[in-house]
Short mmCIF file of C-alpha atoms and ligand atoms in Angstrom, two decimals:
data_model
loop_
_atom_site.label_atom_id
_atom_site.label_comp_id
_atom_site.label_asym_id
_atom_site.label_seq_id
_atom_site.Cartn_x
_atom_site.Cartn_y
_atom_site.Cartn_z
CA UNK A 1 -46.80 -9.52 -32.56
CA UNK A 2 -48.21 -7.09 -34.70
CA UNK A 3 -45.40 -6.14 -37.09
CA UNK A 4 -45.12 -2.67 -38.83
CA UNK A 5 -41.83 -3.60 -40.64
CA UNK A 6 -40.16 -6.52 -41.48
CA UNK A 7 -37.36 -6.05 -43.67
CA UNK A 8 -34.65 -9.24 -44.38
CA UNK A 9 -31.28 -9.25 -46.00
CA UNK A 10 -31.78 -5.55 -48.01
CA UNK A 11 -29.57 -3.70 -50.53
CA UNK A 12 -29.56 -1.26 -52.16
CA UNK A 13 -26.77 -0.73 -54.66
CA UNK A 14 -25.95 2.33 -57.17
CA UNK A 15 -24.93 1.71 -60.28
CA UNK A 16 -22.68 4.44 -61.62
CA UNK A 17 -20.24 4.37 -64.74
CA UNK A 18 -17.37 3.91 -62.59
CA UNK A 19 -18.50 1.84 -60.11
CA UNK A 20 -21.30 0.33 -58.08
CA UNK A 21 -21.78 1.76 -54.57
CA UNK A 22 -23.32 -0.77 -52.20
CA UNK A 23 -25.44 1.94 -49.75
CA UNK A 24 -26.83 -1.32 -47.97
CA UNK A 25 -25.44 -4.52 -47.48
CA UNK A 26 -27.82 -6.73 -46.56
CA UNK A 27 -29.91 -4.98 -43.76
CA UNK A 28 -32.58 -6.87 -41.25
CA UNK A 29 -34.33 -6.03 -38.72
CA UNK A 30 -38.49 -5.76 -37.52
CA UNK A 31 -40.16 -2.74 -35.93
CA UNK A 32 -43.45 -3.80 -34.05
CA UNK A 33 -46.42 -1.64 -34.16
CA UNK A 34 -45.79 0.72 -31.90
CA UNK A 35 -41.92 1.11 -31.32
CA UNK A 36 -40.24 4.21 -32.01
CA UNK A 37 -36.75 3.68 -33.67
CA UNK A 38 -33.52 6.15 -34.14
CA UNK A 39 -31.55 5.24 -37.56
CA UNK A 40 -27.81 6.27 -36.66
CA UNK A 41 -24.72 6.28 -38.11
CA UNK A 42 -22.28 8.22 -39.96
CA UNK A 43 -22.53 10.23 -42.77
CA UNK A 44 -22.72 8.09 -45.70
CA UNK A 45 -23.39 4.78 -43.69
CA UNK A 46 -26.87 4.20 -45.95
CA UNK A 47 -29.54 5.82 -43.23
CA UNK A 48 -30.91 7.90 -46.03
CA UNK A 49 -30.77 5.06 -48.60
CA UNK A 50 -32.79 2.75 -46.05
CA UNK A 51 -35.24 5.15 -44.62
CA UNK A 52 -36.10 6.08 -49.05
CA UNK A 53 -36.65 2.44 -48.85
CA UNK A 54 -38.75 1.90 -45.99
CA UNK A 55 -40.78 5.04 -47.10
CA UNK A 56 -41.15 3.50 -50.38
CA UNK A 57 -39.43 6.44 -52.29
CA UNK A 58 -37.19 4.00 -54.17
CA UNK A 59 -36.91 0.06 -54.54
CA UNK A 60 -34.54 -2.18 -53.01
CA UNK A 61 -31.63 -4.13 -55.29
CA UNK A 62 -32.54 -7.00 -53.39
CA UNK A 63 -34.19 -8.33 -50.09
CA UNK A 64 -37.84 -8.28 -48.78
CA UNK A 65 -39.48 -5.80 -47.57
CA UNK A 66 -42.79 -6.63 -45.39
CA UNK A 67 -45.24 -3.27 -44.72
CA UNK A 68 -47.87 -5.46 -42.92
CA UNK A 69 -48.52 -8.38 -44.96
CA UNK A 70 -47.79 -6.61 -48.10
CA UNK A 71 -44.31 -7.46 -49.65
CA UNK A 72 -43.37 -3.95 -51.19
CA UNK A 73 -40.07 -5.06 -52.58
CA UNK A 74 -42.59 -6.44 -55.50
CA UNK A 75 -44.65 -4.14 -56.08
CA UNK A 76 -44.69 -1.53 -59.11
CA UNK A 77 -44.40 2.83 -59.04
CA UNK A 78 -47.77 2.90 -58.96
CA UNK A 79 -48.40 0.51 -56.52
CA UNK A 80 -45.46 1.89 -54.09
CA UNK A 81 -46.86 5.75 -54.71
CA UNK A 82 -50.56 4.26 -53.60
CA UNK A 83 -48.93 2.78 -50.33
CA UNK A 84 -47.19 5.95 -49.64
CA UNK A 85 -50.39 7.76 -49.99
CA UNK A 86 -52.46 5.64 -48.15
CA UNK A 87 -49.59 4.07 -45.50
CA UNK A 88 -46.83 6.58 -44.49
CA UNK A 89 -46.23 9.86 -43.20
CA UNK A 90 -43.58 11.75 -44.30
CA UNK A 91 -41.52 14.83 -42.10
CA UNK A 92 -38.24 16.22 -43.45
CA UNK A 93 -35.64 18.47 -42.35
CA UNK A 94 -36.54 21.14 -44.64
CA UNK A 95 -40.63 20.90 -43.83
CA UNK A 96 -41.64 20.58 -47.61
CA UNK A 97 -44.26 22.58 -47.20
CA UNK A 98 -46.19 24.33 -50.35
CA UNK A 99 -45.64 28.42 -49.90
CA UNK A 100 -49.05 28.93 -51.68
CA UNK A 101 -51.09 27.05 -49.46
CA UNK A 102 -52.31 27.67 -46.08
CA UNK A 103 -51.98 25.80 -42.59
CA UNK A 104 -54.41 23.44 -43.63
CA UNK A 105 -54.60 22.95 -46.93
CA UNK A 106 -50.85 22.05 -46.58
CA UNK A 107 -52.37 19.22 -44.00
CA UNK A 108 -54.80 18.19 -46.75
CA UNK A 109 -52.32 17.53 -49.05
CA UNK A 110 -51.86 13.90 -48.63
CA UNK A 111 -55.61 13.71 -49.58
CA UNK A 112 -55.33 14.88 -52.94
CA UNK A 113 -53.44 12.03 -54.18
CA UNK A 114 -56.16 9.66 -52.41
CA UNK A 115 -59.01 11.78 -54.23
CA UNK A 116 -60.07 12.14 -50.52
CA UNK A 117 -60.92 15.76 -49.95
CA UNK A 118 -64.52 16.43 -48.67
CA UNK A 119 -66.30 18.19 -45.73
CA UNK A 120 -65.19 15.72 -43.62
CA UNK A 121 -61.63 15.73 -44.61
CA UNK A 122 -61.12 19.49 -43.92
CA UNK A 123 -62.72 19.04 -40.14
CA UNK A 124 -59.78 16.42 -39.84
CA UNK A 125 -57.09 18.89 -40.84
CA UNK A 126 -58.38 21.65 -39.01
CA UNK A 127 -58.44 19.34 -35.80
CA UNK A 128 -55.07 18.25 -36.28
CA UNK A 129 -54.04 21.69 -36.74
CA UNK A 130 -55.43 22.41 -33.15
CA UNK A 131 -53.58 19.49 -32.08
CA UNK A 132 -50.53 20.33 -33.14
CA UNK A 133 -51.28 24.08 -31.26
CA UNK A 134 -51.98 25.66 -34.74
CA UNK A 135 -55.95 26.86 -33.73
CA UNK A 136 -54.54 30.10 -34.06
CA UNK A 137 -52.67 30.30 -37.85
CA UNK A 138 -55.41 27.74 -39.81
CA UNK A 139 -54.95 30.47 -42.79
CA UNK A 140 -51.57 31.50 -42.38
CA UNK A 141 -49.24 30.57 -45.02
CA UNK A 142 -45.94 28.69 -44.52
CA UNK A 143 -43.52 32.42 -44.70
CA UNK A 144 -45.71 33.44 -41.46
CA UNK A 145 -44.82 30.85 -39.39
CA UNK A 146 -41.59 30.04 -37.40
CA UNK A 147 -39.69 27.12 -38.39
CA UNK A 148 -41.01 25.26 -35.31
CA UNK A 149 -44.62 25.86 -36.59
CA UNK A 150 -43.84 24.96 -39.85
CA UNK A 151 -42.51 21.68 -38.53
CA UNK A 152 -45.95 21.35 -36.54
CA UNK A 153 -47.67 21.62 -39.80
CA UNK A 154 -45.74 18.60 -41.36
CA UNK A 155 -46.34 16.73 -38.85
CA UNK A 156 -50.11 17.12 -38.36
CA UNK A 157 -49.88 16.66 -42.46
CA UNK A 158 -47.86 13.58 -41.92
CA UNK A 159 -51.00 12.20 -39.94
CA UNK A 160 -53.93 13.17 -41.97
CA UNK A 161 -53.79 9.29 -43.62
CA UNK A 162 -53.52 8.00 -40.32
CA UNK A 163 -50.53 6.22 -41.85
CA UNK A 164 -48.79 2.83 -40.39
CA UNK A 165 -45.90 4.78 -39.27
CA UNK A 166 -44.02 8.15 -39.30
CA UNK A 167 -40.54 8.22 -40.88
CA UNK A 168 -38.49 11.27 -40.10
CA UNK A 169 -35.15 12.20 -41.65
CA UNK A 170 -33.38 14.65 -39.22
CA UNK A 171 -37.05 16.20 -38.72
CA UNK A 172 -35.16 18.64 -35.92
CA UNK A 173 -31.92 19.74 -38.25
CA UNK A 174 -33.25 23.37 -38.58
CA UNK A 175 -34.44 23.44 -35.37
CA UNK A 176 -33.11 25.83 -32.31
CA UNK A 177 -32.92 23.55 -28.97
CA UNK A 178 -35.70 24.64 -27.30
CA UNK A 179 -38.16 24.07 -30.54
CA UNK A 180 -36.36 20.83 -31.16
CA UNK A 181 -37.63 19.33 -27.66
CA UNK A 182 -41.02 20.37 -28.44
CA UNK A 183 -41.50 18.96 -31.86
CA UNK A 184 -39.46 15.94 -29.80
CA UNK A 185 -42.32 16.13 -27.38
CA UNK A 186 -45.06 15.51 -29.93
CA UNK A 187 -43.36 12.56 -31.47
CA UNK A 188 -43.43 11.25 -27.57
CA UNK A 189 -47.13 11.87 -27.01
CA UNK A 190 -48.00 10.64 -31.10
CA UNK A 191 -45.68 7.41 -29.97
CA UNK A 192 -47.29 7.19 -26.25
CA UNK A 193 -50.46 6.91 -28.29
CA UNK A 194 -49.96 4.05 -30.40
CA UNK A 195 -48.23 5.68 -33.52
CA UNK A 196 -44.72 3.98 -34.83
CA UNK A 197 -42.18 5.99 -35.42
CA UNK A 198 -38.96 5.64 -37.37
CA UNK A 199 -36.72 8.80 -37.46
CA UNK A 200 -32.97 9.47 -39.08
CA UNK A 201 -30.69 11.48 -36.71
CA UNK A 202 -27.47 12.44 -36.28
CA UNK A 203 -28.07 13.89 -32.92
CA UNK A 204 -27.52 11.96 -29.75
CA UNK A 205 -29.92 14.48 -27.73
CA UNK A 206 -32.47 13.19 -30.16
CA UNK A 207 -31.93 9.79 -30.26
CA UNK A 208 -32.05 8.92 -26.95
CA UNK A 209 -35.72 10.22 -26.37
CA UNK A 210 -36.30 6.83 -29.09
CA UNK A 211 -37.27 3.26 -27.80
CA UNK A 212 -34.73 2.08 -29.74
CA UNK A 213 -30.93 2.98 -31.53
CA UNK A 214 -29.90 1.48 -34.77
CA UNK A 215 -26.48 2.66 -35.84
CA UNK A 216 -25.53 1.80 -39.17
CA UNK A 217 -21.97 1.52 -40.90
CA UNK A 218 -21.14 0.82 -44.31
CA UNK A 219 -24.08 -0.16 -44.98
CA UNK A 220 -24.89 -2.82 -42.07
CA UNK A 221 -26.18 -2.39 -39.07
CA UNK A 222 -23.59 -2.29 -36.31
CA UNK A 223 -25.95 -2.19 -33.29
CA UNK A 224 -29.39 -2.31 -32.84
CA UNK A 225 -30.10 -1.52 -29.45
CA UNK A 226 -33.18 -0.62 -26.55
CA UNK A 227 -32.68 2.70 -25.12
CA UNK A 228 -32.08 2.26 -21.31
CA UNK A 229 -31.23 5.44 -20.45
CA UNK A 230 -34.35 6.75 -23.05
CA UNK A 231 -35.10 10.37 -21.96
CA UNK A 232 -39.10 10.84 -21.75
CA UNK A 233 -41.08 14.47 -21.48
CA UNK A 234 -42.72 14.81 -18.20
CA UNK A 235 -47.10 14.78 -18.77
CA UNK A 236 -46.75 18.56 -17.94
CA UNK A 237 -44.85 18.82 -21.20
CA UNK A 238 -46.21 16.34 -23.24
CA UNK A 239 -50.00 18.50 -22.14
CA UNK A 240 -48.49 20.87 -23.67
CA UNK A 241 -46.86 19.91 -26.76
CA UNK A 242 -50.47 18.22 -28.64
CA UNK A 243 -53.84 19.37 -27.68
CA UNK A 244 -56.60 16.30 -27.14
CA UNK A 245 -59.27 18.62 -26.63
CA UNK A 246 -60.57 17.50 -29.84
CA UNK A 247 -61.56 14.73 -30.96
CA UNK A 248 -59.76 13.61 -35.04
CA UNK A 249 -62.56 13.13 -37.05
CA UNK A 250 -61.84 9.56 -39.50
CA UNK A 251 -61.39 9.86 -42.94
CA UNK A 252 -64.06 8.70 -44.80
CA UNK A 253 -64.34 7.71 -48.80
CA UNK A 254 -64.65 9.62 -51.64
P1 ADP B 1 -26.26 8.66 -45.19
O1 ADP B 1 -27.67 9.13 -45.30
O2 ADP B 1 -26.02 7.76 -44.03
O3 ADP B 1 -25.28 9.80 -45.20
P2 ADP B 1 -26.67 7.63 -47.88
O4 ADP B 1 -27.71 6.59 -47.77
O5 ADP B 1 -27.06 8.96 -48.39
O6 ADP B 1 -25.91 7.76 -46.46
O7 ADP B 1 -25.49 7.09 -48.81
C1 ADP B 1 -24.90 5.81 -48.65
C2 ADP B 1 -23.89 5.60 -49.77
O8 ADP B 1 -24.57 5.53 -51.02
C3 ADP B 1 -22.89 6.73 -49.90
O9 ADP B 1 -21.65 6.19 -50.31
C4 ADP B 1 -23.48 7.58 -51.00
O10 ADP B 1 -22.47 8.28 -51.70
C5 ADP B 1 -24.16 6.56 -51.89
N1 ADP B 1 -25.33 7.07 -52.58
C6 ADP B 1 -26.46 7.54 -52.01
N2 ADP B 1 -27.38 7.89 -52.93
C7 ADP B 1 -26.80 7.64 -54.14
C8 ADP B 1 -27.24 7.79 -55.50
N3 ADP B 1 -28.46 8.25 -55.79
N4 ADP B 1 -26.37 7.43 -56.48
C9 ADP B 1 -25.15 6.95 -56.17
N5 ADP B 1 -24.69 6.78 -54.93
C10 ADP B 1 -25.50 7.11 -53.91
MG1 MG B 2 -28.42 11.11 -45.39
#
């Protein structure tokens, strides 16, 4: 099985004057290429602490950590920052985009830190701005768009490294209903394609359009379940949600 995670017997723990705080406890679990988890639990219960560490923000205390073949509980700063640049995609509650930049420059992003921008670069983020149904608002700067198309830009920027997987921390927080099942119904068709996904929620409604529920408590993981009863976007909605027209130009060196 092709394996985008494979994480054994993690934790993380805080050292603070006081006291230590052990966010995770010895966490394992594998996600295969392809799967599309839900990290649940409580507040405080360590999802943010493990989805830093899976996204390579921040080192584990001990444990392994798999990406692939490549054990990233070893590596150095520079060495994680290169995997996140190359590897991951990143979408956050609060968007992170750049105010100054437009549409797709904010896509592009990623690049820079890969020294990847060319001519063939920008056709990629223009084309996954399409996808994403931003054709229309290529120049329009983060303050003109609605939160839901500012969400749509993350997520196009999230792909333009065509990373291993997508990890999400409560990517629909600041999201109305409505918007929230349409970002919801892009991570379906990205998923239904072949991407992993790996997304932080405190919202049933969300969760349950994932594969797959891990709840977490005090920092171990108290179920780790498939979603029987997973909700799924009819192909009417999912049509509408990303548009293929387009082929995604590659990315291509230097
Ligand atoms: P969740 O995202 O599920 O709310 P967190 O991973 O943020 O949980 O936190 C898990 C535990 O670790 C909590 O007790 C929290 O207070 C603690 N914690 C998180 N980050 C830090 C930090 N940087 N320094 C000290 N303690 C932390
Ligand atoms: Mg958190």
């Amino acid at each position: 099985m092709n394996l985008a995670v494979r994480i054994r017997n993690l934790e993380k723990h805080y050292v603070l004057k006081s006291e230590t705080v052990r966010a995770l406890r010895g966490v394992s679990f594998d996600v295969p290429a392809g799967d599309y988890v839900a990290i649940m639990g409580p507040s405080g219960s360590g999802k943010s602490t493990l989805l830093n560490l899976l996204g390579c923000l921040d080192k584990p205390t001990s444990g392994s950590y798999f990406l692939g073949d490549d054990d990233v509980a070893q590596m150095n700063d520079d060495q994680l920052s290169e995997i996140r640049a190359s590897r991951l995609g990143f979408v956050f509650q609060s968007y992170n985009l750049i105010q100054q930049l437009t549409v797709v420059e904010n896509i592009e992003v990623p690049l820079y830190y890969m020294d990847r921008i060319n001519a063939k670069s920008r056709q990629r983020s223009i084309a996954l701005a399409k996808m994403v149904g931003l054709g229309e608002r290529l120049d329009h700067r983060p303050t003109q768009l609605s939160g839901g198309q500012q969400q749509r830009v993350a997520i196009a920027r999230s792909l333009v490294n065509d990373p291993y997987f997508i990890l999400a921390d409560e990517a629909t927080g600041n999201l109305d209903s409505v918007t929230t099942a349409e970002i919801l119904a892009l991570f379906q068709k990205l998923n239904d394609e072949g991407r992993t996904i790996i997304m932080v929620t405190h919202e049933d409604e969300v969760a349950e359009h994932a594969k797959r529920v891990i709840r977490l408590r005090d920092g171990l993981i108290q179920s780790d379940v498939i979603n029987t009863h997973r909700k799924v976007f009819p192909p009417e909605v999912l049509a509408k949600a990303a548009n293929p027209s387009e082929p995604i130009p590659a990315l291509t060196a230097g």
